[in-house]
């Protein structure tokens, strides 16, 4: 690998390091290459032979050293932002390989690689079928090798990671044994071997007898996850202090909104009892068990219409958003999420995934889930994931003229934007205009905001402050008014991830701070539509880059 000449302009050197990083991603992970839109290795599956993590880490360390050789003081504003964004990307990879070391602790790491490698090809019906079928068949034949490497590499497996892997294994066997053979009949033999390998892997996980290691990251490693893997710069103590303050303020807001929902029925009620009664009334407006996902798809037309009428956000044209059920092998953690179009294929579709009610759930579990994702919550989630949330922001980022800004992204900004626009639309009258019960929409939207605050407290409470399961459930159910089914799933997610649950709250706070400072700068000349366009024109950068772009170097 040739180092850039030291007398080369900083902007050129940054692009050279980025080009090498992109080449590294394609070379080291065929699955990642497919996901970004490079199809040169679609027939291959990632290789995790012993020593592979250390080899990758050495390569990334070299790239970090080259980036460190660039003097930021010599860079213009955009190049300086590129250095920060590229540094965050490299630091995130280094954290995953050198500190988190999921390849030694997390069986989900390998199962996710195996299933995503095949599903990413099966689902791309916008590409020619024959090459996809051939590549998927070649990949599924390599699944036994990958799961054998997993057994060799996994030194210790925390119990939550083991349980979630076992929960998802039936979905994986269905993908390999049922879905793939229908799509690629010639892959049947490899698919059978992959199913057998999955069953063997599950038996191996169940039979492991060594004591399960602690799943908690601890303060130092959790802070590393927040800063290095997610690019969050808010100190942990400030995050905690803000979240506790906002939880209290959110409770006061819910009291007033619940009183509005209940009207005369609020007489004699107060505090938590009043909020629960108001939330119960609003949550009773929910979908039947079998139509949750179709209903989530249907409400997007109202959301999109209101966004267009507001005039504050530019919507992508043509619209390239699909709404689909979460595949079974991905269920058990996040309920809703978006998969962006491959970054090198800007014309491809983005996909908004939503979990259906599992057939194995009894009516009590199903009703709890449906109350949590009631008619108003579906609209709030649609705003967050689609219009003008993640989909609109990611589509805008893909229009950035420079590849570096299209490919590299910051999680806190992405989630912060989506949380920010949720409240913007509801505060702007979405509930009154697009639903028959604006007061219920405002109540559930405030409850969703409270959930993002609780996410941050849950994340740090479990991994740093030694919270028990009871502590976590008390926060989510008794203080954030979440349904039991939602809280149980969130508990699993919090234990098997670290830092990500904090990005909603941190990002939302940063977005609110940014808007306040831009309004202060422009005074009466401030225009919300211009502010939103300026934010979306930057790609998906860390907030320091965004602040410098909108407020100047003094920010």
Coordinates of C-alpha atoms in Angstrom, one line a residue:
X1 CA 0.0 0.0 0.0
X2 CA 1.6 3.2 -1.2
X3 CA 1.5 6.2 1.3
X4 CA 0.3 9.5 -0.2
X5 CA 3.1 12.0 -0.9
X6 CA 3.5 14.4 2.0
X7 CA 3.5 17.4 -0.4
X8 CA 0.1 16.5 -1.9
X9 CA -2.8 18.8 -1.1
X10 CA -4.8 17.7 2.0
X11 CA -8.0 17.2 0.0
X12 CA -6.2 14.8 -2.4
X13 CA -4.6 12.9 0.5
X14 CA -8.0 12.5 2.2
X15 CA -9.5 11.1 -1.0
X16 CA -6.6 8.7 -1.3
X17 CA -7.1 7.4 2.2
X18 CA -10.8 7.1 1.6
X19 CA -10.2 5.2 -1.7
X20 CA -8.0 2.7 0.2
X21 CA -10.6 2.3 2.9
X22 CA -13.3 1.6 0.3
X23 CA -11.0 -1.0 -1.3
X24 CA -10.3 -2.5 2.1
X25 CA -14.0 -2.9 2.7
X26 CA -14.6 -4.6 -0.6
X27 CA -11.5 -6.9 -0.3
X28 CA -12.1 -7.9 3.3
X29 CA -15.9 -8.5 3.2
X30 CA -17.8 -9.7 0.1
X31 CA -21.0 -9.2 2.1
X32 CA -20.2 -5.6 2.8
X33 CA -19.3 -5.1 -0.9
X34 CA -22.7 -6.4 -2.0
X35 CA -24.4 -4.1 0.5
X36 CA -22.6 -1.0 -0.8
X37 CA -23.4 -1.9 -4.4
X38 CA -20.1 -3.5 -5.6
X39 CA -21.1 -6.9 -7.1
X40 CA -17.7 -8.1 -8.1
X41 CA -17.6 -10.6 -5.1
X42 CA -21.3 -11.6 -4.9
X43 CA -20.4 -15.3 -5.1
X44 CA -18.1 -15.2 -2.1
X45 CA -18.7 -15.2 1.6
X46 CA -16.5 -13.6 4.2
X47 CA -13.5 -15.6 5.5
X48 CA -12.8 -15.5 9.2
X49 CA -9.9 -17.9 9.4
X50 CA -7.8 -17.6 12.6
X51 CA -5.8 -14.4 12.6
X52 CA -8.1 -12.7 10.1
X53 CA -9.1 -10.0 12.7
X54 CA -5.5 -9.1 13.5
X55 CA -4.7 -8.9 9.8
X56 CA -7.6 -6.5 9.2
X57 CA -6.6 -4.5 12.2
X58 CA -3.1 -4.0 10.9
X59 CA -4.4 -2.7 7.6
X60 CA -6.8 -0.2 9.3
X61 CA -4.1 1.0 11.6
X62 CA -2.0 1.8 8.6
X63 CA -4.8 3.9 7.2
X64 CA -5.3 5.7 10.5
X65 CA -1.6 6.6 10.6
X66 CA -1.8 8.0 7.1
X67 CA -4.9 10.1 8.0
X68 CA -3.1 11.3 11.2
X69 CA -0.4 12.7 9.0
X70 CA -2.7 15.2 7.5
X71 CA -2.6 18.6 9.3
X72 CA -6.2 19.6 9.8
X73 CA -5.1 23.3 10.2
X74 CA -4.1 23.2 6.6
X75 CA -7.5 21.9 5.4
X76 CA -10.5 24.0 4.2
X77 CA -13.8 23.5 6.1
X78 CA -15.1 20.6 3.9
X79 CA -11.8 18.7 3.9
X80 CA -11.5 19.2 7.6
X81 CA -14.9 17.7 8.0
X82 CA -13.9 14.8 5.7
X83 CA -10.9 14.1 8.0
X84 CA -13.2 13.9 11.0
X85 CA -15.7 11.7 9.3
X86 CA -13.0 9.4 7.9
X87 CA -11.3 9.2 11.3
X88 CA -14.5 8.2 12.9
X89 CA -15.0 5.4 10.3
X90 CA -11.5 4.1 10.9
X91 CA -11.8 4.3 14.7
X92 CA -15.1 2.4 14.5
X93 CA -13.6 -0.4 12.6
X94 CA -10.6 -0.5 15.0
X95 CA -12.9 -0.6 18.0
X96 CA -14.9 -3.5 16.6
X97 CA -11.8 -5.5 15.7
X98 CA -9.4 -4.6 18.5
X99 CA -11.6 -3.9 21.6
X100 CA -15.2 -5.2 21.0
X101 CA -13.9 -8.3 19.2
X102 CA -17.4 -9.6 18.3
X103 CA -15.7 -12.4 16.3
X104 CA -14.6 -13.9 19.6
X105 CA -17.8 -13.3 21.7
X106 CA -20.9 -12.9 19.5
X107 CA -22.4 -15.8 17.5
X108 CA -24.9 -13.3 16.1
X109 CA -21.9 -11.8 14.2
X110 CA -21.5 -15.0 12.1
X111 CA -25.2 -15.8 11.8
X112 CA -25.8 -12.3 10.6
X113 CA -23.1 -12.6 8.0
X114 CA -24.4 -15.9 6.7
X115 CA -28.1 -14.8 6.5
X116 CA -27.4 -11.3 5.1
X117 CA -25.1 -12.6 2.5
X118 CA -27.9 -14.6 0.9
X119 CA -30.9 -12.4 1.7
X120 CA -29.2 -9.3 0.2
X121 CA -29.1 -11.2 -3.1
X122 CA -32.6 -12.7 -2.9
X123 CA -34.3 -9.4 -2.0
X124 CA -32.8 -7.4 -4.9
X125 CA -35.5 -8.0 -7.4
X126 CA -34.4 -4.9 -9.3
X127 CA -31.3 -6.8 -10.5
X128 CA -31.1 -9.6 -13.0
X129 CA -32.3 -12.9 -11.4
X130 CA -29.9 -15.4 -12.9
X131 CA -26.7 -13.9 -11.7
X132 CA -28.2 -13.3 -8.2
X133 CA -29.4 -16.9 -8.0
X134 CA -26.0 -18.3 -9.1
X135 CA -24.2 -16.0 -6.5
X136 CA -26.6 -16.9 -3.7
X137 CA -26.1 -20.6 -4.4
X138 CA -22.4 -20.1 -4.3
X139 CA -22.6 -18.2 -1.0
X140 CA -25.0 -20.6 0.7
X141 CA -22.5 -23.5 -0.1
X142 CA -19.9 -21.6 2.0
X143 CA -22.1 -21.2 5.1
X144 CA -20.9 -24.5 6.7
X145 CA -17.3 -23.2 6.4
X146 CA -18.2 -19.9 8.1
X147 CA -20.1 -21.5 11.0
X148 CA -17.2 -23.9 11.5
X149 CA -14.9 -20.8 11.7
X150 CA -17.3 -19.4 14.2
X151 CA -16.9 -22.4 16.5
X152 CA -13.2 -22.1 16.3
X153 CA -13.1 -18.3 17.0
X154 CA -15.8 -17.9 19.7
X155 CA -13.8 -18.0 22.9
X156 CA -16.7 -16.9 25.2
X157 CA -20.4 -16.3 24.5
X158 CA -22.5 -14.1 26.8
X159 CA -25.9 -15.5 27.6
X160 CA -28.1 -12.8 25.9
X161 CA -26.1 -13.2 22.7
X162 CA -26.5 -17.0 22.8
X163 CA -30.3 -16.7 23.5
X164 CA -30.9 -14.2 20.6
X165 CA -28.9 -16.4 18.2
X166 CA -30.9 -19.4 19.1
X167 CA -34.1 -17.4 18.7
X168 CA -33.0 -16.4 15.2
X169 CA -31.7 -19.7 14.0
X170 CA -35.1 -21.1 12.9
X171 CA -35.5 -18.0 10.7
X172 CA -32.0 -18.7 9.2
X173 CA -32.9 -22.3 8.4
X174 CA -36.2 -21.1 6.8
X175 CA -34.2 -18.7 4.6
X176 CA -31.7 -21.4 3.5
X177 CA -34.1 -24.3 3.4
X178 CA -37.3 -22.7 2.1
X179 CA -36.8 -19.2 0.6
X180 CA -33.6 -19.8 -1.3
X181 CA -34.5 -23.1 -3.0
X182 CA -37.6 -21.4 -4.4
X183 CA -35.5 -18.6 -5.8
X184 CA -32.5 -20.7 -6.9
X185 CA -33.5 -24.3 -7.4
X186 CA -29.9 -25.2 -8.3
X187 CA -28.8 -24.2 -4.8
X188 CA -30.8 -26.9 -3.1
X189 CA -27.8 -29.1 -2.2
X190 CA -25.9 -26.2 -0.7
X191 CA -29.0 -25.0 1.0
X192 CA -29.5 -28.4 2.7
X193 CA -25.9 -28.3 3.9
X194 CA -26.4 -24.8 5.3
X195 CA -29.5 -25.9 7.2
X196 CA -27.6 -28.8 8.7
X197 CA -24.7 -26.4 9.6
X198 CA -27.2 -24.1 11.3
X199 CA -28.7 -26.9 13.4
X200 CA -25.2 -28.1 14.3
X201 CA -24.2 -24.6 15.3
X202 CA -27.3 -24.2 17.5
X203 CA -26.6 -27.6 19.2
X204 CA -23.1 -26.5 19.8
X205 CA -24.3 -23.2 21.4
X206 CA -26.7 -25.1 23.7
X207 CA -24.1 -27.6 24.8
X208 CA -21.4 -25.2 25.8
X209 CA -20.9 -25.7 29.5
X210 CA -18.4 -23.0 30.5
X211 CA -19.7 -20.1 32.6
X212 CA -21.2 -17.4 30.5
X213 CA -19.1 -14.2 30.6
X214 CA -20.6 -10.9 31.7
X215 CA -22.4 -9.2 28.8
X216 CA -21.9 -5.8 30.4
X217 CA -19.2 -3.7 28.7
X218 CA -18.3 -1.6 31.8
X219 CA -17.7 2.1 31.8
X220 CA -14.5 2.4 29.8
X221 CA -15.4 0.0 27.0
X222 CA -19.0 1.4 26.8
X223 CA -17.6 5.0 26.5
X224 CA -15.3 3.6 23.8
X225 CA -18.3 2.2 22.0
X226 CA -20.1 5.5 22.2
X227 CA -17.2 7.6 21.0
X228 CA -15.3 5.2 18.6
X229 CA -18.0 3.1 17.1
X230 CA -20.8 5.7 17.0
X231 CA -19.0 9.0 16.8
X232 CA -20.8 10.4 19.9
X233 CA -18.9 13.2 21.5
X234 CA -21.2 14.1 24.4
X235 CA -19.5 12.9 27.7
X236 CA -21.3 10.0 29.5
X237 CA -22.0 12.1 32.6
X238 CA -23.6 14.9 30.6
X239 CA -25.6 12.4 28.6
X240 CA -26.9 10.9 31.9
X241 CA -27.7 14.3 33.5
X242 CA -29.5 15.5 30.4
X243 CA -31.5 12.3 30.1
X244 CA -32.6 12.4 33.7
X245 CA -33.7 16.0 33.4
X246 CA -35.6 15.3 30.2
X247 CA -37.3 12.3 31.7
X248 CA -38.7 14.5 34.4
X249 CA -39.8 17.2 31.9
X250 CA -41.3 14.5 29.7
X251 CA -43.4 13.2 32.5
X252 CA -44.8 16.7 33.2
X253 CA -45.7 17.0 29.5
X254 CA -47.4 13.7 29.5
X255 CA -49.5 14.7 32.5
X256 CA -51.0 17.7 30.6
X257 CA -51.5 15.7 27.4
X258 CA -53.2 12.8 29.2
X259 CA -55.5 15.3 30.9
X260 CA -56.5 16.6 27.4
X261 CA -57.1 13.1 26.1
X262 CA -59.3 12.1 29.0
X263 CA -61.2 15.3 29.4
X264 CA -63.8 14.9 32.2
X265 CA -62.6 11.3 32.9
X266 CA -59.3 12.8 34.2
X267 CA -61.1 14.0 37.4
X268 CA -59.5 12.6 40.5
X269 CA -56.5 11.2 38.6
X270 CA -52.9 12.5 38.9
X271 CA -49.3 11.7 38.1
X272 CA -48.6 8.2 36.8
X273 CA -52.2 7.0 37.2
X274 CA -53.4 9.9 34.9
X275 CA -50.7 9.2 32.3
X276 CA -51.4 5.5 32.2
X277 CA -55.2 6.1 31.8
X278 CA -54.5 8.6 28.9
X279 CA -52.1 6.3 27.2
X280 CA -54.5 3.4 27.6
X281 CA -57.2 5.3 25.8
X282 CA -54.9 6.3 22.9
X283 CA -53.3 2.9 22.6
X284 CA -56.7 1.2 22.2
X285 CA -56.8 2.6 18.7
X286 CA -54.7 -0.1 17.1
X287 CA -54.5 -2.5 14.1
X288 CA -55.8 -6.1 14.1
X289 CA -53.2 -8.7 14.7
X290 CA -52.9 -9.6 11.0
X291 CA -52.7 -6.1 9.4
X292 CA -50.0 -4.3 11.4
X293 CA -47.5 -4.1 8.5
X294 CA -50.2 -3.2 5.8
X295 CA -51.5 -0.5 8.1
X296 CA -48.0 0.9 8.7
X297 CA -47.6 1.1 4.9
X298 CA -51.0 2.8 4.5
X299 CA -50.4 5.6 7.0
X300 CA -47.3 6.7 5.0
X301 CA -49.5 8.4 2.4
X302 CA -50.9 10.7 5.1
X303 CA -47.4 11.4 6.5
X304 CA -46.0 12.2 3.0
X305 CA -49.0 14.5 2.2
X306 CA -48.5 16.5 5.4
X307 CA -44.7 16.8 4.8
X308 CA -45.3 18.1 1.3
X309 CA -47.9 20.6 2.6
X310 CA -45.6 21.9 5.3
X311 CA -43.1 23.1 2.7
X312 CA -40.3 22.6 5.2
X313 CA -38.7 19.5 3.6
X314 CA -37.8 18.4 0.1
X315 CA -39.0 14.9 -0.7
X316 CA -37.1 12.6 -3.0
X317 CA -38.4 12.3 -6.5
X318 CA -39.0 9.7 -7.7
X319 CA -40.0 8.0 -4.5
X320 CA -37.9 4.9 -4.0
X321 CA -39.2 3.6 -0.6
X322 CA -40.5 0.0 0.0
X323 CA -42.2 -1.2 3.2
X324 CA -41.6 -4.9 4.1
X325 CA -41.8 -7.3 7.0
X326 CA -38.6 -7.8 9.0
X327 CA -37.2 -11.2 7.8
X328 CA -37.5 -13.9 10.5
X329 CA -33.8 -14.2 10.9
X330 CA -33.6 -10.6 11.9
X331 CA -36.5 -10.6 14.4
X332 CA -36.2 -10.4 18.1
X333 CA -34.5 -7.0 18.6
X334 CA -35.4 -3.8 16.7
X335 CA -39.1 -3.6 15.6
X336 CA -38.6 -1.0 12.9
X337 CA -35.6 0.1 10.9
X338 CA -34.5 1.2 7.4
X339 CA -32.0 -0.4 5.0
X340 CA -30.7 2.3 2.7
X341 CA -30.1 1.7 -1.0
X342 CA -26.6 0.4 -1.7
X343 CA -24.4 3.5 -1.6
X344 CA -22.9 2.8 -5.0
X345 CA -26.3 2.3 -6.6
X346 CA -28.2 5.5 -6.0
X347 CA -31.2 4.5 -8.1
X348 CA -32.0 1.4 -6.0
X349 CA -34.8 1.3 -3.4
X350 CA -34.6 2.0 0.3
X351 CA -36.5 -0.5 2.5
X352 CA -38.4 0.3 5.6
X353 CA -38.8 -2.9 7.6
X354 CA -41.4 -3.5 10.3
X355 CA -41.8 -6.6 12.5
X356 CA -45.1 -8.5 12.2
X357 CA -46.7 -10.3 15.1
X358 CA -44.9 -13.7 15.5
X359 CA -47.3 -16.6 15.0
X360 CA -46.0 -18.2 18.2
X361 CA -47.2 -15.3 20.3
X362 CA -50.4 -15.7 22.3
X363 CA -53.1 -13.1 22.4
X364 CA -51.7 -11.4 25.5
X365 CA -48.3 -10.9 23.9
X366 CA -49.9 -9.8 20.6
X367 CA -52.3 -7.3 22.2
X368 CA -49.4 -5.8 24.2
X369 CA -47.4 -5.3 21.1
X370 CA -50.3 -3.8 19.2
X371 CA -51.0 -1.3 22.0
X372 CA -47.4 -0.2 21.9
X373 CA -47.5 0.2 18.1
X374 CA -51.0 1.7 18.0
X375 CA -52.4 3.9 15.2
X376 CA -50.6 7.0 16.4
X377 CA -47.3 5.2 17.1
X378 CA -47.4 3.8 13.5
X379 CA -47.5 7.4 12.3
X380 CA -44.7 8.5 14.5
X381 CA -42.6 5.6 13.5
X382 CA -43.4 6.3 9.8
X383 CA -42.2 9.9 10.3
X384 CA -39.0 8.7 12.0
X385 CA -38.1 5.9 9.5
X386 CA -39.5 7.4 6.2
X387 CA -40.9 11.0 5.7
X388 CA -39.0 13.2 6.5
X389 CA -36.9 11.0 8.7
X390 CA -34.3 8.4 7.7
X391 CA -35.4 7.8 4.2
X392 CA -35.5 11.5 3.2
X393 CA -32.2 12.1 5.0
X394 CA -30.4 9.1 3.5
X395 CA -31.8 9.9 0.0
X396 CA -30.4 13.5 0.3
X397 CA -27.0 12.1 1.4
X398 CA -26.9 9.9 -1.7
X399 CA -27.3 13.0 -3.8
X400 CA -24.1 14.5 -2.4
X401 CA -21.6 15.2 -5.2
X402 CA -18.8 13.4 -3.4
X403 CA -18.6 9.7 -2.8
X404 CA -16.9 10.1 0.6
X405 CA -19.9 12.0 1.9
X406 CA -22.3 9.4 0.4
X407 CA -20.5 6.4 1.9
X408 CA -19.4 7.5 5.4
X409 CA -22.0 8.4 8.0
X410 CA -22.5 9.1 11.6
X411 CA -25.1 7.2 13.6
X412 CA -25.9 10.0 16.1
X413 CA -26.7 12.5 13.4
X414 CA -28.9 9.9 11.5
X415 CA -30.9 9.1 14.6
X416 CA -30.9 12.7 15.8
X417 CA -32.4 13.9 12.6
X418 CA -35.2 11.3 12.7
X419 CA -36.1 12.1 16.3
X420 CA -36.0 15.8 15.6
X421 CA -38.4 15.7 12.7
X422 CA -40.8 13.5 14.6
X423 CA -41.5 16.3 17.1
X424 CA -41.3 19.0 14.3
X425 CA -44.2 17.4 12.5
X426 CA -46.4 16.8 15.5
X427 CA -45.7 20.3 17.0
X428 CA -46.6 21.6 13.5
X429 CA -50.1 20.2 13.7
X430 CA -49.8 16.7 12.1
X431 CA -52.2 15.2 14.6
X432 CA -54.9 17.8 14.1
X433 CA -54.6 17.8 10.3
X434 CA -54.1 14.1 9.5
X435 CA -56.0 12.2 12.3
X436 CA -59.3 12.5 14.0
X437 CA -57.7 12.7 17.4
X438 CA -54.9 15.3 17.5
X439 CA -54.7 15.1 21.3
X440 CA -54.0 11.4 21.2
X441 CA -51.4 11.8 18.5
X442 CA -49.6 14.4 20.6
X443 CA -49.7 12.1 23.7
X444 CA -48.3 9.1 21.9
X445 CA -45.6 11.3 20.1
X446 CA -44.5 12.6 23.5
X447 CA -44.5 9.0 24.8
X448 CA -42.2 8.1 21.9
X449 CA -39.9 10.9 22.8
X450 CA -39.8 9.7 26.3
X451 CA -38.8 6.3 24.9
X452 CA -35.7 7.7 23.3
X453 CA -34.7 9.3 26.7
X454 CA -35.3 5.9 28.4
X455 CA -33.2 4.2 25.7
X456 CA -30.2 6.3 26.8
X457 CA -30.7 5.7 30.5
X458 CA -31.2 2.0 29.8
X459 CA -28.0 1.7 27.7
X460 CA -25.8 3.3 30.3
X461 CA -27.7 1.9 33.3
X462 CA -27.2 -1.7 32.1
X463 CA -23.6 -1.5 30.8
X464 CA -22.1 0.9 33.2
X465 CA -24.2 1.3 36.4
X466 CA -24.9 -2.3 37.1
X467 CA -28.7 -2.2 36.6
X468 CA -30.7 -5.4 37.1
X469 CA -33.4 -6.6 34.7
X470 CA -35.9 -5.3 37.3
X471 CA -34.3 -1.9 37.3
X472 CA -34.5 -1.8 33.5
X473 CA -38.1 -2.9 33.3
X474 CA -39.1 -0.4 36.0
X475 CA -37.7 2.4 33.9
X476 CA -39.4 1.3 30.7
X477 CA -42.8 0.1 32.0
X478 CA -43.3 2.3 35.0
X479 CA -41.5 5.6 34.0
X480 CA -41.7 5.5 30.2
X481 CA -45.1 3.7 30.0
X482 CA -44.0 1.1 27.5
X483 CA -45.9 -2.1 27.0
X484 CA -44.4 -5.2 28.6
X485 CA -43.7 -6.9 25.2
X486 CA -41.9 -3.9 23.9
X487 CA -39.8 -3.6 27.1
X488 CA -38.8 -7.2 27.1
X489 CA -37.6 -6.9 23.5
X490 CA -35.7 -3.7 24.3
X491 CA -34.0 -5.4 27.2
X492 CA -32.6 -8.1 24.9
X493 CA -31.5 -5.4 22.4
X494 CA -29.8 -3.4 25.1
X495 CA -27.8 -6.4 26.3
X496 CA -26.7 -7.4 22.9
X497 CA -25.7 -4.0 21.7
X498 CA -23.9 -1.1 23.3
X499 CA -24.1 2.6 22.7
X500 CA -26.6 2.5 19.8
X501 CA -29.6 3.0 22.0
X502 CA -28.1 6.3 23.2
X503 CA -27.8 7.8 19.8
X504 CA -31.5 8.6 19.6
X505 CA -31.4 10.9 22.6
X506 CA -27.9 12.3 22.0
X507 CA -28.6 13.0 18.4
X508 CA -31.9 14.6 19.2
X509 CA -30.3 16.9 21.8
X510 CA -27.5 17.8 19.3
X511 CA -30.1 18.7 16.6
X512 CA -32.1 20.8 19.0
X513 CA -28.9 22.6 20.1
X514 CA -27.9 23.2 16.5
X515 CA -31.2 24.6 15.5
X516 CA -31.3 26.9 18.6
X517 CA -27.8 28.2 17.7
X518 CA -28.6 28.7 14.0
X519 CA -31.8 30.6 14.9
X520 CA -29.8 32.8 17.3
X521 CA -27.3 33.5 14.5
X522 CA -29.9 34.5 11.9
X523 CA -32.5 36.1 14.2
X524 CA -35.7 37.1 12.4
X525 CA -34.2 36.0 9.1
X526 CA -34.2 32.3 10.2
X527 CA -36.1 30.0 7.9
X528 CA -36.9 26.5 8.9
X529 CA -37.0 25.1 5.3
X530 CA -33.6 26.7 4.5
X531 CA -32.2 25.2 7.8
X532 CA -33.4 21.7 6.9
X533 CA -32.0 22.0 3.4
X534 CA -28.6 23.2 4.7
X535 CA -28.5 20.3 7.2
X536 CA -29.4 17.6 4.6
X537 CA -26.9 19.0 2.1
X538 CA -24.0 17.8 4.3
X539 CA -24.4 14.1 3.9
X540 CA -24.5 12.2 7.3
X541 CA -21.7 13.8 9.2
X542 CA -20.8 14.1 12.9
X543 CA -22.3 17.1 14.6
X544 CA -19.0 19.0 14.9
X545 CA -18.8 18.9 11.0
X546 CA -22.4 20.0 10.7
X547 CA -22.0 22.8 13.2
X548 CA -18.9 24.1 11.4
X549 CA -20.7 24.0 8.1
X550 CA -23.8 26.0 9.4
X551 CA -22.2 28.2 12.0
X552 CA -18.6 28.7 10.9
X553 CA -15.3 27.8 12.5
X554 CA -16.2 29.4 15.8
X555 CA -18.7 26.6 16.3

